[in-house]
CSV table of C-alpha atoms and ligand atoms in Angstrom, one decimal:
chain,number,residue,atom,x,y,z
A,514,MET,CA,-4.9,19.0,32.6
A,515,THR,CA,-1.6,18.4,30.8
A,516,ILE,CA,0.4,15.6,32.4
A,517,GLN,CA,4.1,16.3,32.4
A,518,VAL,CA,6.0,13.0,32.4
A,519,THR,CA,9.8,12.8,33.0
A,520,ARG,CA,12.2,13.3,30.1
A,521,VAL,CA,13.5,10.1,28.4
A,522,GLY,CA,16.8,10.0,26.6
A,523,ARG,CA,16.7,12.8,24.0
A,524,LEU,CA,13.0,13.4,24.3
A,525,ASN,CA,11.9,16.3,26.5
A,526,SER,CA,8.9,15.8,28.8
A,527,GLU,CA,6.5,17.4,26.3
A,528,GLN,CA,7.7,15.0,23.6
A,529,VAL,CA,7.4,12.0,25.9
A,530,ASN,CA,3.8,13.1,26.7
A,531,SER,CA,3.0,13.4,23.0
A,532,VAL,CA,4.4,10.0,21.9
A,533,LEU,CA,2.7,8.2,24.8
A,534,ARG,CA,-0.6,9.8,23.9
A,535,SER,CA,-0.1,8.6,20.3
A,536,ALA,CA,0.6,5.1,21.5
A,537,THR,CA,-2.7,4.9,23.4
A,538,LEU,CA,-4.6,5.5,20.1
A,539,ALA,CA,-3.7,2.0,18.9
A,540,PRO,CA,-6.5,-0.5,18.5
A,541,SER,CA,-7.2,-3.2,21.2
A,542,THR,CA,-9.6,-6.0,21.7
A,543,HIS,CA,-12.9,-4.5,23.0
A,544,ASN,CA,-10.9,-1.2,23.5
A,545,THR,CA,-9.4,-2.6,26.8
A,546,GLN,CA,-6.2,-0.6,26.2
A,547,PRO,CA,-4.3,-3.4,27.9
A,548,TRP,CA,-0.9,-1.6,28.0
A,549,LEU,CA,1.2,0.1,30.6
A,550,PHE,CA,4.3,2.3,30.0
A,551,ARG,CA,7.2,3.0,32.3
A,552,CYS,CA,9.5,5.9,31.5
A,553,THR,CA,13.1,5.4,32.7
A,554,GLY,CA,15.8,7.9,32.2
A,555,THR,CA,16.8,6.2,28.9
A,556,GLY,CA,13.8,4.5,27.5
A,557,ILE,CA,10.1,3.8,27.5
A,558,GLU,CA,9.0,0.3,28.6
A,559,VAL,CA,5.9,-1.2,27.1
A,560,HIS,CA,4.1,-3.8,29.4
A,561,ALA,CA,1.0,-5.9,29.0
A,562,ASP,CA,-1.4,-5.0,31.7
A,563,PRO,CA,-2.5,-8.4,33.3
A,564,ARG,CA,-5.5,-6.7,34.9
A,565,ARG,CA,-6.9,-6.2,31.4
A,566,ILE,CA,-6.7,-9.8,30.1
A,567,LEU,CA,-10.1,-11.1,28.8
A,568,PRO,CA,-10.0,-14.8,29.8
A,569,ALA,CA,-13.1,-15.9,27.9
A,570,THR,CA,-12.7,-13.7,24.8
A,571,ASP,CA,-9.0,-14.2,24.4
A,572,PRO,CA,-8.3,-17.6,26.2
A,573,ASP,CA,-4.8,-18.0,24.7
A,574,GLY,CA,-3.7,-14.4,25.6
A,575,ARG,CA,-3.0,-13.9,21.9
A,576,GLU,CA,-4.9,-10.6,21.4
A,577,ILE,CA,-3.6,-8.8,24.4
A,578,VAL,CA,-0.1,-9.2,23.0
A,579,LEU,CA,-1.3,-8.2,19.5
A,580,SER,CA,-2.9,-5.1,21.0
A,581,CYS,CA,0.3,-4.2,22.8
A,582,GLY,CA,2.3,-4.8,19.7
A,583,ALA,CA,0.0,-2.3,17.9
A,584,ALA,CA,0.7,0.3,20.7
A,585,LEU,CA,4.4,-0.4,20.4
A,586,PHE,CA,4.5,0.2,16.7
A,587,THR,CA,2.5,3.5,17.2
A,588,LEU,CA,5.0,4.6,19.9
A,589,ARG,CA,8.0,3.8,17.6
A,590,THR,CA,6.3,5.7,14.7
A,591,ALA,CA,5.6,8.7,16.8
A,592,ILE,CA,9.2,8.9,18.1
A,593,HIS,CA,10.6,8.5,14.6
A,594,ALA,CA,8.3,11.3,13.3
A,595,LEU,CA,9.7,13.6,15.9
A,596,GLY,CA,13.1,13.0,14.4
A,597,PHE,CA,14.7,10.4,16.8
A,598,HIS,CA,15.7,6.9,16.2
A,599,PRO,CA,13.4,4.5,18.2
A,600,ALA,CA,15.9,1.7,19.1
A,601,THR,CA,13.7,-1.1,20.2
A,602,ILE,CA,14.5,-4.3,22.2
A,603,LEU,CA,11.7,-6.9,22.1
A,604,MET,CA,11.0,-9.2,25.1
A,605,PRO,CA,14.0,-7.9,27.1
A,606,SER,CA,13.4,-9.8,30.3
A,607,ARG,CA,13.7,-13.5,31.0
A,608,THR,CA,11.7,-13.2,34.2
A,609,ASP,CA,9.0,-10.8,33.3
A,610,PRO,CA,6.9,-11.9,30.2
A,611,ASP,CA,4.7,-8.9,30.6
A,612,LEU,CA,7.6,-6.5,29.8
A,613,LEU,CA,7.2,-6.7,26.0
A,614,ALA,CA,9.6,-4.0,24.8
A,615,VAL,CA,11.9,-1.1,25.6
A,616,VAL,CA,12.1,1.7,23.2
A,617,ARG,CA,15.2,4.1,23.5
A,618,PRO,CA,14.9,7.3,21.6
A,619,LEU,CA,18.5,7.8,20.2
A,620,ALA,CA,20.3,10.1,17.9
A,621,GLU,CA,18.4,12.9,16.1
A,622,ARG,CA,17.8,12.2,12.5
A,623,THR,CA,15.8,13.5,9.5
A,624,PRO,CA,12.5,11.6,9.7
A,625,ASP,CA,11.6,9.4,6.7
A,626,PRO,CA,8.6,11.1,5.0
A,627,LYS,CA,6.8,7.8,4.6
A,628,VAL,CA,6.9,7.3,8.4
A,629,VAL,CA,5.8,10.9,9.0
A,630,ARG,CA,2.7,10.0,6.8
A,631,LEU,CA,2.0,6.9,8.9
A,632,ALA,CA,2.3,9.1,12.0
A,633,GLY,CA,-0.2,11.5,10.6
A,634,ALA,CA,-2.6,8.6,10.2
A,635,ILE,CA,-2.5,7.6,13.9
A,636,PRO,CA,-5.4,9.8,15.0
A,637,ARG,CA,-7.4,9.2,11.8
A,638,ARG,CA,-7.4,5.4,12.0
A,639,ARG,CA,-10.6,3.8,13.1
A,640,THR,CA,-12.1,0.3,13.2
A,641,ASN,CA,-15.0,0.5,10.8
A,642,ARG,CA,-17.6,-2.2,11.3
A,643,ARG,CA,-20.1,-0.6,8.9
A,644,PRO,CA,-20.8,-1.7,5.3
A,645,PHE,CA,-18.2,-0.7,2.8
A,646,VAL,CA,-18.7,0.5,-0.8
A,647,SER,CA,-18.0,-1.8,-3.7
A,648,ASN,CA,-14.8,-0.1,-5.1
A,649,VAL,CA,-11.9,-2.5,-5.8
A,650,VAL,CA,-8.7,-2.1,-3.8
A,651,PRO,CA,-5.9,-1.5,-6.4
A,652,LYS,CA,-3.4,-4.2,-6.7
A,653,THR,CA,-0.6,-1.8,-5.9
A,654,THR,CA,-2.2,-0.9,-2.6
A,655,LEU,CA,-2.5,-4.6,-1.7
A,656,THR,CA,1.1,-5.0,-2.5
A,657,ALA,CA,2.0,-2.0,-0.3
A,658,LEU,CA,0.0,-3.6,2.6
A,659,ARG,CA,1.9,-6.8,2.2
A,660,HIS,CA,5.2,-4.9,2.2
A,661,ALA,CA,4.1,-3.1,5.4
A,662,THR,CA,3.6,-6.5,7.0
A,663,GLU,CA,6.9,-7.9,5.9
A,664,LEU,CA,8.8,-4.8,7.3
A,665,GLU,CA,7.6,-6.0,10.7
A,666,HIS,CA,8.7,-9.6,10.2
A,667,ALA,CA,5.2,-11.0,9.6
A,668,TRP,CA,3.4,-12.3,6.6
A,669,MET,CA,0.2,-11.4,4.8
A,670,SER,CA,-2.1,-13.2,2.4
A,671,SER,CA,-5.4,-12.2,0.8
A,672,LEU,CA,-8.1,-14.9,0.8
A,673,ASP,CA,-9.8,-15.8,-2.4
A,674,VAL,CA,-13.6,-16.2,-2.9
A,675,GLU,CA,-13.6,-19.9,-2.2
A,676,GLN,CA,-11.5,-19.5,1.0
A,677,CYS,CA,-13.9,-16.7,2.1
A,678,ARG,CA,-16.9,-19.0,1.6
A,679,LEU,CA,-15.3,-21.5,3.9
A,680,LEU,CA,-14.2,-18.7,6.3
A,681,ARG,CA,-17.8,-17.4,6.5
A,682,ASP,CA,-19.0,-20.9,7.7
A,683,LEU,CA,-16.1,-21.2,10.1
A,684,THR,CA,-16.7,-17.8,11.5
A,685,ALA,CA,-20.4,-18.5,12.1
A,686,ARG,CA,-19.6,-21.7,13.9
A,687,ALA,CA,-16.9,-20.1,16.0
A,688,ARG,CA,-19.2,-17.3,16.9
A,689,ARG,CA,-21.9,-19.7,18.0
A,690,GLU,CA,-19.4,-21.5,20.2
A,691,GLN,CA,-18.5,-18.1,21.8
A,692,LEU,CA,-22.1,-17.1,22.3
A,693,ALA,CA,-22.9,-20.4,24.1
A,694,ASP,CA,-20.3,-19.5,26.8
A,695,PRO,CA,-21.8,-17.5,29.7
A,696,ALA,CA,-18.3,-16.1,30.6
A,697,PHE,CA,-17.8,-14.8,27.0
A,698,LEU,CA,-21.3,-13.2,27.1
A,699,ALA,CA,-20.4,-11.5,30.4
A,700,GLU,CA,-17.2,-10.0,28.9
A,701,LEU,CA,-19.1,-8.9,25.8
A,702,ASP,CA,-21.7,-7.2,28.0
A,703,ARG,CA,-19.1,-5.5,30.2
A,704,TRP,CA,-17.0,-4.2,27.3
A,705,THR,CA,-19.3,-3.4,24.4
A,706,GLY,CA,-22.4,-1.3,23.6
A,707,LEU,CA,-21.4,1.2,26.3
A,708,GLY,CA,-22.6,4.8,26.8
A,709,ALA,CA,-20.8,7.8,25.2
A,710,SER,CA,-19.1,8.7,28.5
A,711,THR,CA,-17.0,5.5,28.6
A,712,ARG,CA,-13.2,5.9,28.6
A,713,ASP,CA,-12.6,2.2,27.6
A,714,GLY,CA,-14.7,-0.5,26.0
A,715,VAL,CA,-16.6,-0.1,22.8
A,716,PRO,CA,-19.4,2.6,22.8
A,717,SER,CA,-22.6,1.7,21.1
A,718,TYR,CA,-22.1,4.4,18.4
A,719,ALA,CA,-19.0,2.6,17.2
A,720,MET,CA,-21.1,-0.5,16.6
A,721,GLU,CA,-24.0,1.1,14.8
A,722,GLY,CA,-24.7,-0.4,11.4
A,723,SER,CA,-22.6,-3.4,12.2
A,724,PRO,CA,-24.2,-6.9,12.4
A,725,ALA,CA,-23.8,-9.0,15.5
A,726,ASP,CA,-22.5,-11.8,13.3
A,727,GLU,CA,-19.1,-11.2,11.6
A,728,SER,CA,-19.8,-13.8,9.0
A,729,TRP,CA,-22.0,-11.1,7.3
A,730,LEU,CA,-18.8,-9.1,6.7
A,731,LEU,CA,-17.4,-11.5,4.2
A,732,GLY,CA,-18.2,-11.2,0.5
A,733,GLU,CA,-20.6,-8.2,0.8
A,734,PHE,CA,-20.2,-7.4,-2.9
A,735,GLY,CA,-19.2,-10.8,-4.4
A,736,GLU,CA,-16.0,-10.9,-6.4
A,737,ASP,CA,-13.5,-8.8,-8.3
A,738,HIS,CA,-13.5,-10.9,-11.5
A,739,SER,CA,-10.1,-9.7,-12.6
A,740,THR,CA,-8.4,-11.2,-9.5
A,741,THR,CA,-10.9,-13.7,-8.0
A,742,LEU,CA,-10.6,-11.8,-4.7
A,743,PRO,CA,-13.7,-11.0,-2.8
A,744,LEU,CA,-15.1,-7.4,-2.3
A,745,PRO,CA,-14.2,-6.1,0.2
A,746,LEU,CA,-10.8,-7.8,0.7
A,747,VAL,CA,-10.1,-10.2,3.5
A,748,VAL,CA,-6.5,-10.5,4.5
A,749,VAL,CA,-4.7,-12.5,7.1
A,750,ILE,CA,-1.6,-11.5,9.0
A,751,GLY,CA,0.4,-14.5,10.1
A,752,SER,CA,3.7,-15.7,11.6
A,753,LEU,CA,5.9,-18.7,11.0
A,754,THR,CA,5.8,-19.8,14.7
A,755,ASP,CA,3.3,-18.9,17.4
A,756,GLU,CA,5.4,-17.7,20.4
A,757,ARG,CA,4.7,-14.5,22.3
A,758,LEU,CA,7.4,-12.8,20.3
A,759,ASP,CA,5.6,-13.7,17.0
A,760,ARG,CA,2.4,-12.2,18.4
A,761,LEU,CA,4.2,-9.1,19.4
A,762,GLN,CA,5.7,-8.7,15.9
A,763,ALA,CA,2.3,-9.5,14.3
A,764,GLY,CA,0.7,-6.7,16.4
A,765,GLN,CA,3.3,-4.3,15.2
A,766,ALA,CA,2.7,-5.5,11.6
A,767,LEU,CA,-1.1,-5.0,12.2
A,768,GLN,CA,-0.7,-1.4,13.1
A,769,ARG,CA,1.7,-0.7,10.3
A,770,VAL,CA,-0.9,-2.2,7.9
A,771,LEU,CA,-3.8,-0.3,9.4
A,772,LEU,CA,-1.9,3.0,9.2
A,773,ALA,CA,-0.8,2.4,5.7
A,774,ALA,CA,-4.4,1.5,4.8
A,775,THR,CA,-5.6,4.7,6.4
A,776,CYS,CA,-3.1,6.7,4.3
A,777,ALA,CA,-4.5,5.0,1.2
A,778,GLY,CA,-8.1,6.0,2.2
A,779,LEU,CA,-9.0,2.5,3.2
A,780,ASP,CA,-10.9,1.2,6.3
A,781,ALA,CA,-10.6,-2.1,8.1
A,782,SER,CA,-12.5,-4.2,10.7
A,783,PHE,CA,-11.5,-7.4,12.5
A,784,ILE,CA,-12.9,-10.9,12.2
A,785,SER,CA,-11.7,-12.5,15.5
A,786,PRO,CA,-13.8,-15.7,16.2
A,787,PRO,CA,-11.7,-18.0,14.0
A,788,ILE,CA,-8.5,-16.6,15.5
A,789,VAL,CA,-9.5,-16.9,19.2
A,790,VAL,CA,-11.6,-20.1,19.3
A,791,ARG,CA,-9.1,-22.9,19.6
A,792,GLY,CA,-10.7,-25.5,17.3
A,793,ALA,CA,-11.6,-22.8,14.7
A,794,HIS,CA,-8.0,-21.6,14.8
A,795,ALA,CA,-6.7,-25.0,13.9
A,796,GLU,CA,-9.3,-25.2,11.1
A,797,LEU,CA,-8.3,-21.8,9.8
A,798,ARG,CA,-4.6,-22.9,9.6
A,799,ARG,CA,-5.7,-25.9,7.5
A,800,LEU,CA,-7.9,-23.6,5.3
A,801,LEU,CA,-4.9,-21.3,4.6
A,802,GLY,CA,-2.9,-24.3,3.9
A,803,CYS,CA,0.7,-22.9,4.1
A,804,GLY,CA,1.7,-23.8,7.6
A,805,VAL,CA,1.7,-20.3,8.9
A,806,TRP,CA,0.0,-19.3,12.2
A,807,PRO,CA,-2.9,-16.9,11.6
A,808,GLN,CA,-2.7,-14.0,14.0
A,809,VAL,CA,-5.2,-11.4,12.7
A,810,LEU,CA,-8.0,-11.5,10.1
A,811,LEU,CA,-9.1,-8.2,8.6
A,812,ARG,CA,-11.8,-7.0,6.2
A,813,VAL,CA,-10.3,-4.1,4.2
A,814,GLY,CA,-12.2,-1.7,1.9
A,815,TYR,CA,-13.6,1.7,1.5
A,816,GLY,CA,-16.0,2.9,4.3
A,817,SER,CA,-17.6,6.1,5.4
A,818,PRO,CA,-16.3,8.4,8.1
A,819,LEU,CA,-16.8,7.4,11.8
A,820,PRO,CA,-16.4,9.2,15.2
A,821,TRP,CA,-13.4,8.1,17.3
A,822,THR,CA,-13.5,5.7,20.2
A,823,PRO,CA,-12.4,7.2,23.5
A,824,ARG,CA,-9.3,6.4,25.5
A,825,ARG,CA,-8.4,6.3,29.2
A,826,PRO,CA,-6.3,9.2,30.7
A,827,LEU,CA,-2.6,8.7,30.1
A,828,GLU,CA,-1.9,8.7,33.9
A,829,ASP,CA,-3.9,5.4,34.2
A,830,MET,CA,-1.4,3.7,31.9
A,831,LEU,CA,1.9,4.8,33.5
A,832,LEU,CA,4.0,2.7,35.9
A,833,ASP,CA,6.2,4.4,38.5
A,834,THR,CA,6.7,7.4,36.2
A,835,LEU,CA,7.2,10.9,37.6
A,836,ILE,CA,4.2,13.0,36.8
A,837,SER,CA,3.4,16.6,37.6
A,838,ALA,CA,0.1,18.3,36.7
B,918,FMN,C1,-6.4,-7.9,18.3
B,918,FMN,C2,-7.7,-7.2,18.0
B,918,FMN,C3,-8.8,-7.9,17.9
B,918,FMN,C4,-10.0,-7.2,17.6
B,918,FMN,N1,-11.2,-7.9,17.4
B,918,FMN,C5,-12.3,-7.3,17.1
B,918,FMN,C6,-13.5,-8.0,16.8
B,918,FMN,O1,-13.5,-9.3,16.8
B,918,FMN,N2,-14.7,-7.3,16.5
B,918,FMN,C7,-14.7,-6.0,16.4
B,918,FMN,O2,-15.7,-5.4,16.1
B,918,FMN,N3,-13.6,-5.2,16.7
B,918,FMN,C8,-12.4,-5.9,17.1
B,918,FMN,N4,-11.3,-5.1,17.3
B,918,FMN,C9,-11.3,-3.7,17.3
B,918,FMN,C10,-11.4,-3.0,18.6
B,918,FMN,O3,-12.7,-3.2,19.1
B,918,FMN,C11,-11.1,-1.5,18.5
B,918,FMN,O4,-9.7,-1.4,18.1
B,918,FMN,C12,-11.3,-0.7,19.7
B,918,FMN,O5,-12.7,-0.7,20.0
B,918,FMN,C13,-10.8,0.7,19.6
B,918,FMN,O6,-11.4,1.4,18.5
B,918,FMN,P1,-10.6,2.0,17.3
B,918,FMN,O7,-9.9,0.8,16.6
B,918,FMN,O8,-11.6,2.6,16.4
B,918,FMN,O9,-9.6,3.0,17.8
B,918,FMN,C14,-10.1,-5.8,17.6
B,918,FMN,C15,-8.9,-5.1,17.8
B,918,FMN,C16,-7.7,-5.8,18.0
B,918,FMN,C17,-6.4,-5.0,18.2
């Protein structure tokens, strides 16, 4: 069934349908897809869906905003690639913190070929939790990923071998703390290792070949001796302050980085325990040592192809939008 949503600004209903479907392909914690969209006559609103908060996995509500930021960047990119300017207002409401952004498709323009390439990577991007091969990520590619982060008003650094050694220990401790919490275990059980027919959550085939303990992911191949960086790379995306707006921008930066990495033939997976466990997050800040707030930790390298992870039907993610089948 093709859902026909209302037209929005200069986008006809088919184009609205297409950009919304693209946005739903963004990554999200445990594939909760915690976003809602409302189409008004002039713009597309992006909301966090409070029913999809994970209180034990994401106690500070950081990752739900990061996930919505990733969906927002995907929406903007898809609109741009169709040849419209996605004018975006972040956090437009003083009274509704779940209304994260409004995107207004404005004047037609020739799309930037670089953004068209990013848009082409939207359906190809995957979270790859499997072992990577030992090839070194070229310095120019790492610079391009840093640049992608900065375009979205966030900051990126790559961790050296010594920092990764400390991170491995920190990740293992944070993971143990999570696994000792029955509420965390219940969420893990609800959202991961699911059958192939699931429309949300992480199916077991997406986790095959991945260890339960993320600390294994660090330093699989030792070190690139020309740079003292580990193989594969570990990068952190951070912000200068830690407000909801910073998390939203970091989420947009995350998706720009992941799409740029996909274009460069790279894969990535997430290392979340030191980000979401409060004590570990404070330790991670000290480990990074430059006063920034870490928002996302990624392992980046060259992996093997993976099947995609399913998404819910678009109509489940629409608020008060005219739909006809
Ligand atoms: C903020 C954030 C945190 C995540 N944390 C983890 C994690 O700790 N472990 C993991 O295996 N995947 C993690 N993921 C990846 C999601 O599980 C993945 O995006 C989701 O299952 C959809 O799959 P896809 O990225 O292949 O489309 C995270 C994703 C986001 C956006």
